[in-house]
Structures are given as C-alpha cells and as structure tokens.
Coordinates of N, CA, C and O in Angstrom, one line a residue:
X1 N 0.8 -1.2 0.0 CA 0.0 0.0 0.0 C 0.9 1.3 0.0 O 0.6 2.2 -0.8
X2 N 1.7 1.3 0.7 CA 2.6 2.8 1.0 C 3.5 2.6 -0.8 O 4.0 3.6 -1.4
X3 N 3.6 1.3 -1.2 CA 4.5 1.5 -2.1 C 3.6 2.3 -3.6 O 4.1 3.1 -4.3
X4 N 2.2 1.7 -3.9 CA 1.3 2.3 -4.5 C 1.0 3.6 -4.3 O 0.7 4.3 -5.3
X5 N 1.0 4.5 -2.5 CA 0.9 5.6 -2.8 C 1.8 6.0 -3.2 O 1.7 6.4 -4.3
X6 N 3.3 6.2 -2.5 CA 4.4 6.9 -3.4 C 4.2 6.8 -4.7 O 3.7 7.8 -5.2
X7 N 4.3 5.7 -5.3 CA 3.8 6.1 -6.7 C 3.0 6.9 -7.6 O 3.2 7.3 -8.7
X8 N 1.8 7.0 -6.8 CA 0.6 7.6 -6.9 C 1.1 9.5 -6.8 O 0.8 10.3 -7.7
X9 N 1.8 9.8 -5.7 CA 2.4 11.2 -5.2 C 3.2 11.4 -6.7 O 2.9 12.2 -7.5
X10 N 4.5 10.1 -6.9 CA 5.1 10.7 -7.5 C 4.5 11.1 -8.8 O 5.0 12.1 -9.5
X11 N 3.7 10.5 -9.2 CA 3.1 10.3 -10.6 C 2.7 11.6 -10.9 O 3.1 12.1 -11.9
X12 N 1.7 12.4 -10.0 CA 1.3 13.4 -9.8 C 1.8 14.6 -9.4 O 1.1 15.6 -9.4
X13 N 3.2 14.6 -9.0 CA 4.2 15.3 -9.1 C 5.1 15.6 -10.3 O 5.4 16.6 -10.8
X14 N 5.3 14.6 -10.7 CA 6.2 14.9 -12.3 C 4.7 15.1 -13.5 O 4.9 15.5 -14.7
X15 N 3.6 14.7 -13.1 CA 2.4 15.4 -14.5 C 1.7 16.7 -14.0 O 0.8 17.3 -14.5
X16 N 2.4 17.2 -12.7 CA 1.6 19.0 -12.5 C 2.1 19.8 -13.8 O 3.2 20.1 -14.3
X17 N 0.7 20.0 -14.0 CA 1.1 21.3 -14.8 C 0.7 22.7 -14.9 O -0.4 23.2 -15.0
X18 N 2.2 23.3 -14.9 CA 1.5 25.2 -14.2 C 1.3 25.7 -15.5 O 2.1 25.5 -16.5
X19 N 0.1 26.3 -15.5 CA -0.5 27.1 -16.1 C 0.4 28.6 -16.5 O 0.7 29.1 -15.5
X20 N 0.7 29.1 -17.4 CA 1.4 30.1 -17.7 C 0.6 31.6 -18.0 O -0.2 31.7 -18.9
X21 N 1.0 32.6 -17.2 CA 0.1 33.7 -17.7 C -0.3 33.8 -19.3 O 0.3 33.3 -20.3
X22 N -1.4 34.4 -19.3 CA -2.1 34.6 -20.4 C -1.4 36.0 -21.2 O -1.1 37.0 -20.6
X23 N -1.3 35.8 -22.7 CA -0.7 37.0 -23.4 C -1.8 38.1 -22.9 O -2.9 37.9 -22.5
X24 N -1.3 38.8 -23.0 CA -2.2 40.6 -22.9 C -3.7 40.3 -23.4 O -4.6 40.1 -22.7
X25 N -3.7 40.4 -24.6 CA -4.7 40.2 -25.7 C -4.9 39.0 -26.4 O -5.3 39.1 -27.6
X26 N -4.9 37.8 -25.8 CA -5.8 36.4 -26.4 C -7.0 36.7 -26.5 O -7.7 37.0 -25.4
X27 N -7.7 36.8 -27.9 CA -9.1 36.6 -28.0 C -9.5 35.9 -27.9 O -10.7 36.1 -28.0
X28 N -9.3 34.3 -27.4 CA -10.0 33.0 -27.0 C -10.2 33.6 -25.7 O -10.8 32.7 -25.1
X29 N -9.9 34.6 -24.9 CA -10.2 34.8 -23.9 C -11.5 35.9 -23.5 O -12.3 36.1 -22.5
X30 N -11.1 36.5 -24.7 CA -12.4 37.6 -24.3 C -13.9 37.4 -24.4 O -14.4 37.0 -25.5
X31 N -14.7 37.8 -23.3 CA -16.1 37.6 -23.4 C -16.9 37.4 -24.8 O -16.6 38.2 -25.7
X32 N -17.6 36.7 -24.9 CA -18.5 36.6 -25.9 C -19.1 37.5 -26.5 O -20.0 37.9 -25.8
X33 N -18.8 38.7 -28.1 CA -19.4 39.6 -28.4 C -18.9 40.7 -27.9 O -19.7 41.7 -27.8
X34 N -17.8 40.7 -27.4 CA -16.8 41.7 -27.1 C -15.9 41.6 -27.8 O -15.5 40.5 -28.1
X35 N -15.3 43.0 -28.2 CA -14.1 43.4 -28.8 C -12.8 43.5 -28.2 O -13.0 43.9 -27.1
X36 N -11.8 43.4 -28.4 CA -10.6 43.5 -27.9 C -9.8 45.2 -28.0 O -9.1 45.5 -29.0
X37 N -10.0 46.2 -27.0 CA -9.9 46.8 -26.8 C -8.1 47.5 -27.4 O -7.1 46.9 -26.9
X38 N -7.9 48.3 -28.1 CA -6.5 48.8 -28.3 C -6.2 49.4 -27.0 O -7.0 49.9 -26.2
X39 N -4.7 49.3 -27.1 CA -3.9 49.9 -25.5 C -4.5 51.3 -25.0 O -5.0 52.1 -25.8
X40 N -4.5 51.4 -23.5 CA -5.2 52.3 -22.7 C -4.5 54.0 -23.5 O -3.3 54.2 -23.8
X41 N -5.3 54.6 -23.5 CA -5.2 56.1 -24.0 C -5.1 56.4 -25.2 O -4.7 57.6 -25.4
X42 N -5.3 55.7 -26.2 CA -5.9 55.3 -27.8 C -7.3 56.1 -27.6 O -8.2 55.8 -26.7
X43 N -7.2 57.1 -28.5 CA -8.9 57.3 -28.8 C -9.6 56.1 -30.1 O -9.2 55.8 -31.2
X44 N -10.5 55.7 -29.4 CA -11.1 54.3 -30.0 C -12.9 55.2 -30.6 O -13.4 56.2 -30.1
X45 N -13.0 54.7 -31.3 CA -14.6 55.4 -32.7 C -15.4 54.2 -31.3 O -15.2 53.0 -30.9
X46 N -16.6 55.5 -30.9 CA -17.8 54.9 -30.2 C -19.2 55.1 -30.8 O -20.2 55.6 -30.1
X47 N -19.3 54.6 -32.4 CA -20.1 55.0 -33.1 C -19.7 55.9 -33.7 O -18.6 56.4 -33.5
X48 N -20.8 56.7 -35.1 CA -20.4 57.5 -36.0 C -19.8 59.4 -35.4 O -19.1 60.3 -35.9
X49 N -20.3 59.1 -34.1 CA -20.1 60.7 -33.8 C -19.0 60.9 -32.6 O -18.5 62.0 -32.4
X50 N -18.6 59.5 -31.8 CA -17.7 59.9 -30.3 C -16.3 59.0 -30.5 O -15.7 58.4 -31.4
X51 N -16.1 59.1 -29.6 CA -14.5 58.4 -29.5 C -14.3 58.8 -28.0 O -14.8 59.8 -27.4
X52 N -13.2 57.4 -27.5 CA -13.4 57.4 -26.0 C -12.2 57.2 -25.8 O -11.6 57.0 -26.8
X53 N -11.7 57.2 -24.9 CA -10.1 56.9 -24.2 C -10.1 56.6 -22.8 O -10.5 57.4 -22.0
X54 N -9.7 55.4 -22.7 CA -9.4 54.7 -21.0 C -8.1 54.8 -20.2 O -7.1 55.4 -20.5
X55 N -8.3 54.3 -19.4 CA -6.7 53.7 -18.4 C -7.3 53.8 -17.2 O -8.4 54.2 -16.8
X56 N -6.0 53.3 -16.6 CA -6.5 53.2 -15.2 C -5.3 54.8 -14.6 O -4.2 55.2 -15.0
X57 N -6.2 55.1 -13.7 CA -5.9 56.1 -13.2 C -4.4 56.2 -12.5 O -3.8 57.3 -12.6
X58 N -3.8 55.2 -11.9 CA -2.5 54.8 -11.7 C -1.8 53.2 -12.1 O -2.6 52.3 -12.0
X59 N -0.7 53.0 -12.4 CA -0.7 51.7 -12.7 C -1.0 50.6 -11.8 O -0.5 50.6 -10.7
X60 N -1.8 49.7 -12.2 CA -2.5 48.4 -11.6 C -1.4 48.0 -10.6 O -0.2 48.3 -10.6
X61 N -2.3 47.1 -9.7 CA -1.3 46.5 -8.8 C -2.3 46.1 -7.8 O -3.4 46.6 -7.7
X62 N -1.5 45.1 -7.0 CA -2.3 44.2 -6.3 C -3.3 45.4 -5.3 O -2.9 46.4 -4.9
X63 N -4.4 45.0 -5.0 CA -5.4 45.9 -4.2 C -6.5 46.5 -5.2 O -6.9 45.9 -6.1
X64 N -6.9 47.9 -5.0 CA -7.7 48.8 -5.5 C -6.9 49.5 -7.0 O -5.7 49.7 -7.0
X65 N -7.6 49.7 -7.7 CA -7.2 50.6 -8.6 C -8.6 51.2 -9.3 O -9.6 50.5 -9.4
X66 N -8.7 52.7 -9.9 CA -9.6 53.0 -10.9 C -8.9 53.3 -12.0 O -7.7 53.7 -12.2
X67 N -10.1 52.9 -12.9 CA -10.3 52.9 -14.5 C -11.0 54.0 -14.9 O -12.0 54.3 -14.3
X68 N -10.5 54.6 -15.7 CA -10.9 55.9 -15.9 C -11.5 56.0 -17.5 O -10.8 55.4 -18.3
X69 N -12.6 56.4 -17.9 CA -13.5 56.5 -19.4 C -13.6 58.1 -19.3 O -14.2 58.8 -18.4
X70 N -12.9 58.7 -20.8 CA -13.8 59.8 -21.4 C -14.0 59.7 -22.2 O -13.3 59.2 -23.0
X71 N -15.5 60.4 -22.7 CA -15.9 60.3 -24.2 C -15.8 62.1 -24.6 O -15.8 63.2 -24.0
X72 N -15.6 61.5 -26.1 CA -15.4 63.2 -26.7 C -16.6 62.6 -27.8 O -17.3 61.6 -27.9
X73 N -16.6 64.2 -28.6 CA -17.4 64.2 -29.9 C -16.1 64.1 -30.5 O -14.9 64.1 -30.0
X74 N -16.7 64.1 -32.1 CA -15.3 64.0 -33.2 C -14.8 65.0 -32.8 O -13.6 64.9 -32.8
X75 N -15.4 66.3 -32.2 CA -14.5 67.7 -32.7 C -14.0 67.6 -31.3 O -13.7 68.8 -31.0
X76 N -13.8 66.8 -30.4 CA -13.5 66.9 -29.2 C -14.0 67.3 -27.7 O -13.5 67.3 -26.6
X77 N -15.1 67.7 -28.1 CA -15.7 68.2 -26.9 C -16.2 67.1 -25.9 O -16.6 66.1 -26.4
X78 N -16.2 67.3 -24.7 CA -16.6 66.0 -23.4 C -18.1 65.7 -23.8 O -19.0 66.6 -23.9
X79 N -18.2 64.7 -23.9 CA -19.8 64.4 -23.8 C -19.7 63.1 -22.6 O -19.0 62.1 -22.5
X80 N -21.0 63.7 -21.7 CA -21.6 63.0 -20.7 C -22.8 62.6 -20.5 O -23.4 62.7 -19.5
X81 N -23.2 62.0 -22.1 CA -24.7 61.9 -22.0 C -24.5 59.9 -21.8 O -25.5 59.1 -21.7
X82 N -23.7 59.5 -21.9 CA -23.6 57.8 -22.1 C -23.8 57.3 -20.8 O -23.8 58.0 -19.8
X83 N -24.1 56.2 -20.7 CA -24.1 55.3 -19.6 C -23.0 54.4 -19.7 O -22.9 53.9 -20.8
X84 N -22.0 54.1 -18.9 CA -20.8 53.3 -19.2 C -20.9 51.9 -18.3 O -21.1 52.2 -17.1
X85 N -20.8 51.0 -18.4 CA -20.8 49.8 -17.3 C -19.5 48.6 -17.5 O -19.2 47.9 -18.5
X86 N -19.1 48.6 -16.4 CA -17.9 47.5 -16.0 C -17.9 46.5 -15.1 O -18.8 46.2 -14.3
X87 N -17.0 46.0 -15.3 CA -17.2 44.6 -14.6 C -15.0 44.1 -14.9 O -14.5 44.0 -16.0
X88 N -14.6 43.9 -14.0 CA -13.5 42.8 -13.7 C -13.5 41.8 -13.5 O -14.5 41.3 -13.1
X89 N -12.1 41.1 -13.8 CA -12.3 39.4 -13.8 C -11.2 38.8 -14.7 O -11.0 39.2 -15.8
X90 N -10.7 37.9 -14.0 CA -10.0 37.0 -14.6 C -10.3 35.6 -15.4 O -10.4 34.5 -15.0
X91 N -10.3 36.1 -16.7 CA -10.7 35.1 -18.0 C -10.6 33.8 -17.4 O -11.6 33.2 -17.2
X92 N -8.9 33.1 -17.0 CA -8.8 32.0 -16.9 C -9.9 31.5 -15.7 O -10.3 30.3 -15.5
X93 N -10.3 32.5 -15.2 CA -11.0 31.7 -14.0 C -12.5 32.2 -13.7 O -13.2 32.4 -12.6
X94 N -12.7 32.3 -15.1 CA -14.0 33.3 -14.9 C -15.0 33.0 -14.2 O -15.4 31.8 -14.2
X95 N -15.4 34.0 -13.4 CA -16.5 34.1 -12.2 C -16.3 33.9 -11.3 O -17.2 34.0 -10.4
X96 N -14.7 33.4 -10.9 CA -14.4 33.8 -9.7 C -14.3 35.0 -8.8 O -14.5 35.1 -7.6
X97 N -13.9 36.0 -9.9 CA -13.2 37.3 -9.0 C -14.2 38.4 -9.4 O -14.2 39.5 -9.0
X98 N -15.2 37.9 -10.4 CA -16.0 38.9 -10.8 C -17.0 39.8 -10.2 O -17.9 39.2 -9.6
X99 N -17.1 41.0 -10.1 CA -17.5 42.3 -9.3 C -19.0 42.0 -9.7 O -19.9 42.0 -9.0
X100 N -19.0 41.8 -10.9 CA -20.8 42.1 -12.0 C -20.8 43.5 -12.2 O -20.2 44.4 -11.6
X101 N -21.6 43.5 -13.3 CA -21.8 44.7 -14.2 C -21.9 45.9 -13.0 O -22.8 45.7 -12.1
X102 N -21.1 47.1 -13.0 CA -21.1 47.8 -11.9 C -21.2 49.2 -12.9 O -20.1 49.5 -13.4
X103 N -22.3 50.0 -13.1 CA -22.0 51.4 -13.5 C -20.8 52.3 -13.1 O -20.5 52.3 -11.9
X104 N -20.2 52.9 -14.0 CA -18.9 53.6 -14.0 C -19.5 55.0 -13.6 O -20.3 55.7 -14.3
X105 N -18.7 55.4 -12.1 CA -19.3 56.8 -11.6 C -19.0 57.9 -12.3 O -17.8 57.9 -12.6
X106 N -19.6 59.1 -12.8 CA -19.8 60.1 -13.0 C -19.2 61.3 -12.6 O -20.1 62.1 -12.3
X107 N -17.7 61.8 -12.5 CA -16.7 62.5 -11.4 C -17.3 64.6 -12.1 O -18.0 64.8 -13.1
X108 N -16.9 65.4 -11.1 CA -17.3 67.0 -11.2 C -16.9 67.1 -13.1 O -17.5 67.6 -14.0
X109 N -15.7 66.5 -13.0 CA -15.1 67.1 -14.2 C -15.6 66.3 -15.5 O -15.1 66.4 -16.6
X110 N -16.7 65.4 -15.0 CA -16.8 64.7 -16.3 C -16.6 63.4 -17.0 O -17.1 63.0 -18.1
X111 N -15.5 62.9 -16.0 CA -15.1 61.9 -16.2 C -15.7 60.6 -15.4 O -16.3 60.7 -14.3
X112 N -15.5 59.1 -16.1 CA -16.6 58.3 -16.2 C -15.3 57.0 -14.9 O -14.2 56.6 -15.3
X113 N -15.8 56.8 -13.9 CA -14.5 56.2 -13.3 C -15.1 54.9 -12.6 O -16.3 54.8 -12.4
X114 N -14.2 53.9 -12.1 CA -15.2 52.4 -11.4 C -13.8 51.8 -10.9 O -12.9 51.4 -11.7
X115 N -13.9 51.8 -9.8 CA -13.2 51.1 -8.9 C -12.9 49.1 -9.4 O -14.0 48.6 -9.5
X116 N -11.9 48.3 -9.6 CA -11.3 47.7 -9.6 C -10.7 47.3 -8.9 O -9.7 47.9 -8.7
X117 N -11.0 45.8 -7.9 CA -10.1 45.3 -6.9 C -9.4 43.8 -7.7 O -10.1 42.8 -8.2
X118 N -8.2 44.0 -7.8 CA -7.1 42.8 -8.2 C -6.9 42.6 -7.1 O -6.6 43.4 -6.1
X119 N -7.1 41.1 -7.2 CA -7.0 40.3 -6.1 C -5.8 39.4 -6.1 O -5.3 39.1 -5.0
X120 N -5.4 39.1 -7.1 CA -4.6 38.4 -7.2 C -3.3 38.6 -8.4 O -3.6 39.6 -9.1
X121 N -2.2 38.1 -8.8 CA -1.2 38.5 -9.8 C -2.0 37.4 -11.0 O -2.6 36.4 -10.7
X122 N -1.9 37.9 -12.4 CA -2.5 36.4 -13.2 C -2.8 37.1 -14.4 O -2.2 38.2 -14.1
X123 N -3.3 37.2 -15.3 CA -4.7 37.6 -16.6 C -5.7 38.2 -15.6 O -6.3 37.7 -14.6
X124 N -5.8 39.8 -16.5 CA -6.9 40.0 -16.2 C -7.3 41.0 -17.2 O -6.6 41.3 -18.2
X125 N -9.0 41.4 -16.7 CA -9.9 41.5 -17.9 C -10.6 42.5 -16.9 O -10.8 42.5 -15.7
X126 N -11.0 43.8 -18.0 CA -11.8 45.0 -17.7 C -13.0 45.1 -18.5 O -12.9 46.1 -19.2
X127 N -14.1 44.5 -18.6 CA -15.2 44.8 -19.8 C -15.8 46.1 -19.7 O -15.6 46.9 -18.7
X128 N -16.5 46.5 -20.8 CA -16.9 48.4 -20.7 C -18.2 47.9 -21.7 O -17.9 47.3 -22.7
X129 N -19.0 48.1 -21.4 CA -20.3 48.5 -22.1 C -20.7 49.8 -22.0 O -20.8 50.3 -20.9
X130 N -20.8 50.6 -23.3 CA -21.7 51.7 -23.3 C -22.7 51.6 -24.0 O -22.9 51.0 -25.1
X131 N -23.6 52.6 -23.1 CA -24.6 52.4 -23.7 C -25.5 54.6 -24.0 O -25.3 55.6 -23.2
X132 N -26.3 54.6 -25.3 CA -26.5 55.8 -25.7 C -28.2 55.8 -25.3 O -28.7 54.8 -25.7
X133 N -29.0 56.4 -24.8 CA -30.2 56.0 -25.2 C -30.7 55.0 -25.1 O -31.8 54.7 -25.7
X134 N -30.0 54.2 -24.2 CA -30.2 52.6 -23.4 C -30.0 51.9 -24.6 O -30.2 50.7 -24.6
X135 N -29.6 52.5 -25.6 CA -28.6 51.3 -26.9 C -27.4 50.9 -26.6 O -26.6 51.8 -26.5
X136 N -26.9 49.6 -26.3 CA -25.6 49.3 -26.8 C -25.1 50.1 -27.7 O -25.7 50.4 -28.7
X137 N -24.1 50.4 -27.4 CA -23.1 51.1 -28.4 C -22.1 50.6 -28.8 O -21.5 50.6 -29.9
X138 N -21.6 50.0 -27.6 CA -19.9 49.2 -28.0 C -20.1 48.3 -26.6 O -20.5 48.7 -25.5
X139 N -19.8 47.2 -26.8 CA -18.9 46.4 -26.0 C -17.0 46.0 -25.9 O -16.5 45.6 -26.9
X140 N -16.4 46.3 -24.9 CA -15.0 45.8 -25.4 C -14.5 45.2 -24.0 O -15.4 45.0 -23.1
X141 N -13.3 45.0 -23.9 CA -12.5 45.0 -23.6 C -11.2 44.9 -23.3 O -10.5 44.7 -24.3
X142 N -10.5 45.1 -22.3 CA -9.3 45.4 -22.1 C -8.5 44.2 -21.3 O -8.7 44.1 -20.1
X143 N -7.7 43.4 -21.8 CA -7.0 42.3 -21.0 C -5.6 42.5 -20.6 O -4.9 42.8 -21.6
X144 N -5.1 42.4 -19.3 CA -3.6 42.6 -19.5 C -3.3 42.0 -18.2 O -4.2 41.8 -17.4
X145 N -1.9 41.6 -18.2 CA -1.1 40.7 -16.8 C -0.8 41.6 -15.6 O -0.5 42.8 -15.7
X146 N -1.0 41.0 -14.8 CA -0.7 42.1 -13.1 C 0.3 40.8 -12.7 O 0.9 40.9 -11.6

C-alpha cells in the first residue's frame, strides 16, 4: 500500500502542470461579443459621432485601482450623456473574482470612473459596455497581466 501511494504522489508530481500567464490580448479569452480593446489612452470610434479613451488612473497593482473612461465628440468636446458599465475578472478563472456589471461613476469634471479590486497576480480582464439611449453602443474589452 505505502508502495502504491508513493507512486501515486510521485506520478502526480512529475504530471503537474503550471498554467502560464495569459498574453495581454488572447481573443480565446475575451467575453462573448466583445471586442478587444486597443492599448489604454488610444482614442477608439464609439459609433459615428464619439470616440473614448481609458486607463487606469494609476498603474494596476495588487489591491484597489480606478479605470478611468472619457468620451469626446469628433471635434473633441466632453460628452456626458452615455451610460458606461464594468465589470473585472479573470478570463482563466472566470466568475471567480468577478465584481458584475457595476456602473462607471460620473466625477465633477466629467469623467466616467469604477473602482477595480485585483485580487490576485494572473490575466486579467476589464469589460466596458456603453450604452447611448439605453442602446448598446460598444462592448469591449481590455485584458492585461498584473
């Protein structure tokens, strides 16, 4: 019996296998009907008339961070008529760490902001729905390693 478990230990020792972080941007990873977001502070087309630009307010890191959304018109002016909604989460392990759809707050100056807790180092994933007139407008997101 002790000789079968060792075996058993060892067997299961030499076939572990570690999982390796996920590239930045694997689209086998991103939510269903979501887009893969270009790098944070890219003005990205939000429909025929806006364009938006993200990031997070300071660089990510284990704990709290905010993500920051502004929308312009083409000619650049702030528009704050959108509804923006997020959600975090780690692709490989989805629905573990996930917050759920959480409206992105509304700051003095206009800007669209939502708190972010990384919980752990690994792949992770920021989804952004906007919405105009309770239309989808865009779904995306943003994937990157902590």
């Amino acid at each position: 019996m002790r000789v079968l478990l060792a075996a058993l230990i060892l067997a299961l020792a030499v076939c572990e296998v570690y999982p390796t972080a996920a590239p930045a941007a694997n689209p086998s990873l991103v939510k269903r009907d979501y887009q893969v977001l270009p790098k944070p502070g890219e003005k990205i087309p939000l429909g025929p008339r806006h364009y938006f630009t993200y990031g997070f307010a300071k660089a990510p890191k284990l704990g709290n961070a905010v993500m920051r959304v502004e929308i312009f018109t083409r000619e650049g002016v702030r528009d704050t008529s959108f509804t923006v909604k997020g959600d975090a989460d780690m692709p490989s392990m989805r629905g573990a760490h996930a917050a759920g759809d959480q409206n992105f707050a509304l700051s003095n100056k206009g800007v669209y902001l939502l708190p972010v807790r990384l919980v752990m180092p690994g792949d992770w994933e920021v989804s952004f729905v906007f919405l105009k007139d309770g239309k989808t407008v865009l779904r995306g997101c943003y994937l990157f390693d902590l």
